[in-house]
Tab-separated table of C-alpha atoms in Angstrom:
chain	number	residue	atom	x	y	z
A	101	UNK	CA	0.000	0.000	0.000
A	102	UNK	CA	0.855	3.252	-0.550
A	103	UNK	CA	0.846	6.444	1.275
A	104	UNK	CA	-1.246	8.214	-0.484
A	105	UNK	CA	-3.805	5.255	-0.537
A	106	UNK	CA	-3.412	5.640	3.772
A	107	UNK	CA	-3.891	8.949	3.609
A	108	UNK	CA	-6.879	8.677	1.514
A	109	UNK	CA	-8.177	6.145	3.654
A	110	UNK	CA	-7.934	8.017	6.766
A	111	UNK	CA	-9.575	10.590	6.007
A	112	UNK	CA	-12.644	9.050	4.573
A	113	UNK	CA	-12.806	6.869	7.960
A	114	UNK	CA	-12.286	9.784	10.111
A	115	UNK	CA	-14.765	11.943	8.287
A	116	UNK	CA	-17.335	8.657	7.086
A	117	UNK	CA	-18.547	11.029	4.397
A	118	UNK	CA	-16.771	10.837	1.111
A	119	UNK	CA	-17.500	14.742	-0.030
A	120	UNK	CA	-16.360	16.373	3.511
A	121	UNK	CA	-12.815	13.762	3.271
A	122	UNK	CA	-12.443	14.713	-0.878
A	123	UNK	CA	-12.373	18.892	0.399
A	124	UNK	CA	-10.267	17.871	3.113
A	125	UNK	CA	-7.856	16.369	0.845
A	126	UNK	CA	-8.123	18.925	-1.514
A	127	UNK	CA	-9.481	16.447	-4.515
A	128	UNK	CA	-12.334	15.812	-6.404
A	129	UNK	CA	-14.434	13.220	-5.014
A	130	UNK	CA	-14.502	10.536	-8.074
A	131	UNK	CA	-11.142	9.708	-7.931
A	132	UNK	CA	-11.066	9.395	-3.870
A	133	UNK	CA	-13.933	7.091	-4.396
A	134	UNK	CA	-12.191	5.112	-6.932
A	135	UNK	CA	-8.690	4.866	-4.982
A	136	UNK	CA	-10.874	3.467	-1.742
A	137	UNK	CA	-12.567	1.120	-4.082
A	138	UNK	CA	-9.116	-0.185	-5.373
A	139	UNK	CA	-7.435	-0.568	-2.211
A	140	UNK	CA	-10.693	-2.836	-1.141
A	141	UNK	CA	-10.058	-4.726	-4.287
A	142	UNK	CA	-6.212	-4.844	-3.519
A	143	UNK	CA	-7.216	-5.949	0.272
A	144	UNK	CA	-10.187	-8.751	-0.999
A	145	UNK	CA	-12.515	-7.388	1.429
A	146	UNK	CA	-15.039	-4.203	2.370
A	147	UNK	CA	-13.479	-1.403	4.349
A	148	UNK	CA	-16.470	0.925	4.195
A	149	UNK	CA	-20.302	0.126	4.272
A	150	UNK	CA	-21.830	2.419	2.063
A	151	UNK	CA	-25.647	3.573	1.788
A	152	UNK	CA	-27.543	6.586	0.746
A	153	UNK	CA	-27.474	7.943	3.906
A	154	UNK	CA	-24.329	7.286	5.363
A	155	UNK	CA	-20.478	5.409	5.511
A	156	UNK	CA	-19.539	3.460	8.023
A	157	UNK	CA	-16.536	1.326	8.510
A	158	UNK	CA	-16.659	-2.513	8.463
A	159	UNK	CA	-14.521	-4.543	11.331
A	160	UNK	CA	-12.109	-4.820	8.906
A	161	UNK	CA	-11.919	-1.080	7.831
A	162	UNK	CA	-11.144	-0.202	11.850
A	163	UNK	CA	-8.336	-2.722	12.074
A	164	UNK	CA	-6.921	-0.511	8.773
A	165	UNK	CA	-8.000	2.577	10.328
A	166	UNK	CA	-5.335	1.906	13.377
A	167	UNK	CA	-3.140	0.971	11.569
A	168	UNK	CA	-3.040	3.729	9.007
A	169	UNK	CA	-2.679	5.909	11.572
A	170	UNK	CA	0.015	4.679	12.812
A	171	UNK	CA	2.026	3.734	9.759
A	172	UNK	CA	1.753	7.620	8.637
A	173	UNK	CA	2.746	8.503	12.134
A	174	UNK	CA	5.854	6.317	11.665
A	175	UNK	CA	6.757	7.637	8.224
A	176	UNK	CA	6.018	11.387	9.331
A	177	UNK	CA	8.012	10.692	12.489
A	178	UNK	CA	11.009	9.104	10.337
A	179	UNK	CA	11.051	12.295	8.017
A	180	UNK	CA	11.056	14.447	11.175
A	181	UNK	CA	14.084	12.801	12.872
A	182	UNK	CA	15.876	12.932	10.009
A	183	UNK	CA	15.469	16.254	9.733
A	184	UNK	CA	16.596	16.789	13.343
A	185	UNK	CA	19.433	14.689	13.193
A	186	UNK	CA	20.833	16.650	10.132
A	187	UNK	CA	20.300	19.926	12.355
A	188	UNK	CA	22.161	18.137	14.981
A	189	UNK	CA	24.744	17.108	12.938
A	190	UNK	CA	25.550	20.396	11.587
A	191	UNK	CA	26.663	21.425	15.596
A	192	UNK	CA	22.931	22.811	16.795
A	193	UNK	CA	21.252	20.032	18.950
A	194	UNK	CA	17.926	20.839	20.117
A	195	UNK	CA	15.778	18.523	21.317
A	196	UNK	CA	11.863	18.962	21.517
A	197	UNK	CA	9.665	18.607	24.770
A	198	UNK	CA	5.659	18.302	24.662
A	199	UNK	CA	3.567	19.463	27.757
A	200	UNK	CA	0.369	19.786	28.239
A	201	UNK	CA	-0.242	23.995	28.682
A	202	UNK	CA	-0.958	24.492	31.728
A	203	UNK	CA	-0.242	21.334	33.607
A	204	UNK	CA	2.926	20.154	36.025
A	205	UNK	CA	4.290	24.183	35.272
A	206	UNK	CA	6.651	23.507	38.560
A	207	UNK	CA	7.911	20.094	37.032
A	208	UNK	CA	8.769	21.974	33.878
A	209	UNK	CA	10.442	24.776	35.169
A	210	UNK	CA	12.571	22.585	37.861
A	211	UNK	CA	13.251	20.066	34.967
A	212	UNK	CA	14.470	22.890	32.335
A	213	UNK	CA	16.947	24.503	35.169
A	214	UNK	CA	18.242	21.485	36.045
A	215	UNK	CA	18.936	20.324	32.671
A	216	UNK	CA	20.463	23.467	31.589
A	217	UNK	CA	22.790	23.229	34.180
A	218	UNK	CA	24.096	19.342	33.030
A	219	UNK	CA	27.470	19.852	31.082
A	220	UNK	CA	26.671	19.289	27.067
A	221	UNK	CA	23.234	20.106	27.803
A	222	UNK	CA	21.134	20.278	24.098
A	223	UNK	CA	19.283	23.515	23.643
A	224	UNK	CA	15.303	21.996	24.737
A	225	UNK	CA	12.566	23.447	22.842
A	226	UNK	CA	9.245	23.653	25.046
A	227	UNK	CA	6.310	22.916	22.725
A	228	UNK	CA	2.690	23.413	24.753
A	229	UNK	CA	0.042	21.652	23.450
A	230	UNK	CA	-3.591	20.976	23.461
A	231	UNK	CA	-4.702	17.909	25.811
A	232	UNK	CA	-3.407	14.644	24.130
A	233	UNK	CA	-1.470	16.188	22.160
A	234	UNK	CA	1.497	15.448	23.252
A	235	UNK	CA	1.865	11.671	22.330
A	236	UNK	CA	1.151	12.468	18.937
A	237	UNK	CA	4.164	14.612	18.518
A	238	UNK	CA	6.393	11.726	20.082
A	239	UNK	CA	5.096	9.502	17.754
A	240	UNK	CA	4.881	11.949	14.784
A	241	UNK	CA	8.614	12.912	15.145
A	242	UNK	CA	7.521	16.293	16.112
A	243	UNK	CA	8.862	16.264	19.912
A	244	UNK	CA	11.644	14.066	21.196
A	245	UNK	CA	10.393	13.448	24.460
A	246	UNK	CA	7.395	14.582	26.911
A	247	UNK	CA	5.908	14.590	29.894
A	248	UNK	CA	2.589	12.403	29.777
A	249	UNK	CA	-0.312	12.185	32.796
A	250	UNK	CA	-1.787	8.320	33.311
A	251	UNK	CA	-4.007	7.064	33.186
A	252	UNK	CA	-5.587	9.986	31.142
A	253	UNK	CA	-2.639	10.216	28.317
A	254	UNK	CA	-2.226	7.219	26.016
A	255	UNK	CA	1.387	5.707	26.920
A	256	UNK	CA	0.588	2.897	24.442
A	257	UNK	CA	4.028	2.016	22.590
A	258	UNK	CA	6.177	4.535	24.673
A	259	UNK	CA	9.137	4.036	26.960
A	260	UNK	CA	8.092	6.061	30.041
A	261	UNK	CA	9.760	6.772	33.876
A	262	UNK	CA	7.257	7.857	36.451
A	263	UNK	CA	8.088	11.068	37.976
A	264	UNK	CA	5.565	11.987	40.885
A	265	UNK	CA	2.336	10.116	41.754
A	266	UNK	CA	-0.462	12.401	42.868
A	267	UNK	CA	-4.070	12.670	44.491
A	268	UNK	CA	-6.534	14.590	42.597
A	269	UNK	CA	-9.340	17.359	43.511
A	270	UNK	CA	-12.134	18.420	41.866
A	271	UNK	CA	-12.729	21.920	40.526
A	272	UNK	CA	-15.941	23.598	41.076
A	273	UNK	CA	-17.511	27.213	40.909
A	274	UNK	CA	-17.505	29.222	44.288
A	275	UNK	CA	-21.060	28.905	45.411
A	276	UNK	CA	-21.780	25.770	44.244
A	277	UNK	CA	-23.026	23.445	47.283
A	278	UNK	CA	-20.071	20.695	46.864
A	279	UNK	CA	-17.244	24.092	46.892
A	280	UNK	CA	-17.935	24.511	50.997
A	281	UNK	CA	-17.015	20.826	51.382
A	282	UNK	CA	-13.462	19.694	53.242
A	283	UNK	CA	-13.038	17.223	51.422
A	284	UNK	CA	-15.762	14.855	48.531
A	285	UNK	CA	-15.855	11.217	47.365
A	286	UNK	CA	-16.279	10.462	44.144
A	287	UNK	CA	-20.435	9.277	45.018
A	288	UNK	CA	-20.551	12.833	45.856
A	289	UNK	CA	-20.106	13.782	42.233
A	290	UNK	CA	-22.220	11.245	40.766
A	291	UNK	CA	-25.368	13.578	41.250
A	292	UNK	CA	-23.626	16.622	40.627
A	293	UNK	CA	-25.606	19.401	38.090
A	294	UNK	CA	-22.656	20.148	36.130
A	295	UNK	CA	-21.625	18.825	32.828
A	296	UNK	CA	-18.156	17.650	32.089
A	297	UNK	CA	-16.429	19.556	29.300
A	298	UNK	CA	-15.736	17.954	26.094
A	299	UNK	CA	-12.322	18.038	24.894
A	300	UNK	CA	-11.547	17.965	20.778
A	301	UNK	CA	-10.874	14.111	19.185
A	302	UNK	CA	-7.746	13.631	17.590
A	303	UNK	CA	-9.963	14.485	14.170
A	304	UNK	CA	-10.305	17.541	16.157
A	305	UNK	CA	-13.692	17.126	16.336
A	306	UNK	CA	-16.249	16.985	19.838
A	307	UNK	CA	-18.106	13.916	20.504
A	308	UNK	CA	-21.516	14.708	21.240
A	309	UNK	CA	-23.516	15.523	24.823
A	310	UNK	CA	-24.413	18.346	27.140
A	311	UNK	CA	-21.040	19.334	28.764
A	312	UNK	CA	-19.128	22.762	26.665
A	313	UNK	CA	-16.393	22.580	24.293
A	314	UNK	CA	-12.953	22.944	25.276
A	315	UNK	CA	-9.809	24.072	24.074
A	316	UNK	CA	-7.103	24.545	26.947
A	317	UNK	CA	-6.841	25.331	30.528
A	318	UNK	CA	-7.531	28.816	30.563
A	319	UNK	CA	-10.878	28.321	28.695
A	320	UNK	CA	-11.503	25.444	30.706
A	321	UNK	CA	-11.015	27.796	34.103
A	322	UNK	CA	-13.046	30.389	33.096
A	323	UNK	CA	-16.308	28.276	32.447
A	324	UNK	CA	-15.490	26.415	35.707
A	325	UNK	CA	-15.688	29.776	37.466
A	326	UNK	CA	-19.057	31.332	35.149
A	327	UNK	CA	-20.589	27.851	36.598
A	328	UNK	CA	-20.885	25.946	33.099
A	329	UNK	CA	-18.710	22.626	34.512
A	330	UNK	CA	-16.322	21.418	36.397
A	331	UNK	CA	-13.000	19.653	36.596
A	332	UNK	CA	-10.682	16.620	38.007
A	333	UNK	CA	-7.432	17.561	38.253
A	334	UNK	CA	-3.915	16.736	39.878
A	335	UNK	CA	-3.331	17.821	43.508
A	336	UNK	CA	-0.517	20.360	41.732
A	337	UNK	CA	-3.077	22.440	39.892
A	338	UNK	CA	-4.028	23.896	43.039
A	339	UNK	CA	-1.108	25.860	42.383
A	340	UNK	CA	-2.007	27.254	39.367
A	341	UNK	CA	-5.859	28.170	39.760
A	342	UNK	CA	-7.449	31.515	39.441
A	343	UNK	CA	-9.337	33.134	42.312
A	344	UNK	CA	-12.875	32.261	41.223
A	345	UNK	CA	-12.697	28.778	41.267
A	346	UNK	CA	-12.368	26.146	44.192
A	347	UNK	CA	-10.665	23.354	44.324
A	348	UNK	CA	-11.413	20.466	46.695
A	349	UNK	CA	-9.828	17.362	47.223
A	350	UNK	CA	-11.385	13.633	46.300
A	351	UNK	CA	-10.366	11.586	48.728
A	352	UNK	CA	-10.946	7.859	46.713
A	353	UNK	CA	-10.541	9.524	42.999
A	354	UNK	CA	-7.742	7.708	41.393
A	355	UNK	CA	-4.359	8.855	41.265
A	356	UNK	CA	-2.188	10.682	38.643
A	357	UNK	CA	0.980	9.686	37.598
A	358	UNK	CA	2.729	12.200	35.874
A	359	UNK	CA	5.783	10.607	33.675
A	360	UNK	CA	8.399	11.444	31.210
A	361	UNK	CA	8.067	9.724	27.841
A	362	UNK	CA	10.234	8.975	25.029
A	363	UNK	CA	9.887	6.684	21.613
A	364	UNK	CA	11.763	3.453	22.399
A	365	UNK	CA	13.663	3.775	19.357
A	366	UNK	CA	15.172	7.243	20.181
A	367	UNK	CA	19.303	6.735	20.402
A	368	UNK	CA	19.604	10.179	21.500
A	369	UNK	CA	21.954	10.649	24.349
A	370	UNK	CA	20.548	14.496	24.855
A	371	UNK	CA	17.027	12.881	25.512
A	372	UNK	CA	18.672	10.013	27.730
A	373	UNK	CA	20.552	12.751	30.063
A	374	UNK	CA	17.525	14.875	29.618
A	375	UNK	CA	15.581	11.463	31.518
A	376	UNK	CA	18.122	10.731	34.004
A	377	UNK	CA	18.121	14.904	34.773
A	378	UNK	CA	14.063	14.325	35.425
A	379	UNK	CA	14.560	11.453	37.460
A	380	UNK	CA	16.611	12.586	39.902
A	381	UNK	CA	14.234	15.740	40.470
């Protein structure tokens, strides 16, 4: 198969509508059509159940679907590093470091003096991304290394160290009944009348339901504090909340590791230091 064929693929699956994933390629939709038809042909079985109405993927087209992804992760990644290790080469090492904006801030800034301060230290590149973000760029090439939260960030396929291991409280808008409390269970949230938020799909797209769309922290803050939802969140982002919003600890949520990750096949020694630097924090 061929990348173009993945790519083609993709974006049909992600989109199950063959007009919206022909303008998202940027091609006319007859020849998408025919491509997906030939790879099925190629393949000897249905990827895509087509009606009048609607596309939907067969078992078979979800097992591709995964895989697709991840083979034009791997090839993206490959011409990334490449690209890096030229740069390197040429006596300018950098490496790249993902973190979620607006999460483990004190981790980061310890981590970055600390490295700094390691003889033949690379020059580290912060990159702060959107919620989940972050593994994608490992995997895409785009960031060297990053620091991940379990069990909400997928570590699938990643070499990770765990760095600090934390309670979590819940976020609520001053006034609301729950915001007086000492401390909550997690029974005590079960009636609670606040939506969650709903956070963008790696498509980029929101799954449906009643809870408000959301982009980052500060956005997320803000509608805690106007009363529109609320949060569950490390014991550390106590440290970074606003004024108008309460935080209040869970005592039987589940807890938060926060981690450094790297692609098992990096050979970099800047991102091994960079790990042993984080570890010893």
């Amino acid at each position: 198969m061929e990348t173009r064929e993945l790519r083609y693929f993709v974006a049909v699956a992600e989109e199950l509508h063959f007009g919206r994933a022909a303008e998202r390629l940027g091609i006319a939709q007859p020849p998408l059509s025919r491509a997906i038809s030939q790879l099925e042909r190629r393949l000897g079985t249905p990827l895509l159940t087509r009606s009048s109405r609607s596309v939907t993927l067969t078992a078979a087209g979800a097992v591709l679907l995964h895989e697709a992804r991840a083979a034009l992760d791997a090839v993206e990644a490959a011409e990334q590093r490449t690209r890096r290790a030229a740069v390197a080469s040429a006596g300018r090492p950098t490496i790249v470091l993902a973190s979620k904006a607006g999460a483990s801030n004190e981790l980061l800034a310890k981590l970055l003096d600390a490295y700094a301060a390691e003889p033949g230290a690379a020059h580290v590149d912060v990159a702060l991304c959107a919620p989940g973000e972050q593994q994608r760029l490992l995997r895409t090439g785009r960031a060297d290394v990053a620091i991940l939260h379990a069990p909400y960030d997928d570590l699938t396929g990643l070499d990770v160290e765990d760095l600090v291991t934390e309670t979590q409280v819940v976020i609520l808008p001053p006034g609301h009944p729950l915001s007086a409390s000492r401390e909550l269970r997690m029974a005590d949230l079960d009636g609670i009348d606040l939506p969650v938020p709903r956070w963008p799909g790696r498509d980029g797209r929101y799954a449906d339901g009643p809870g408000p769309e959301v982009r980052d922290h500060t956005q997320l803050l803000q509608l805690i504090s106007l009363g529109r939802t609320y949060f569950l969140a490390p014991e550390s982002a106590r440290s970074q909340l606003r004024d108008d919003v309460v935080a209040v600890p869970v005592l039987d949520a589940r807890t938060v590791t926060t981690v450094v990750a790297w692609p098992p096949h990096s050979r970099s020694q800047h991102v091994a230091q960079l790990v042993r630097t984080a570890l010893r924090l």
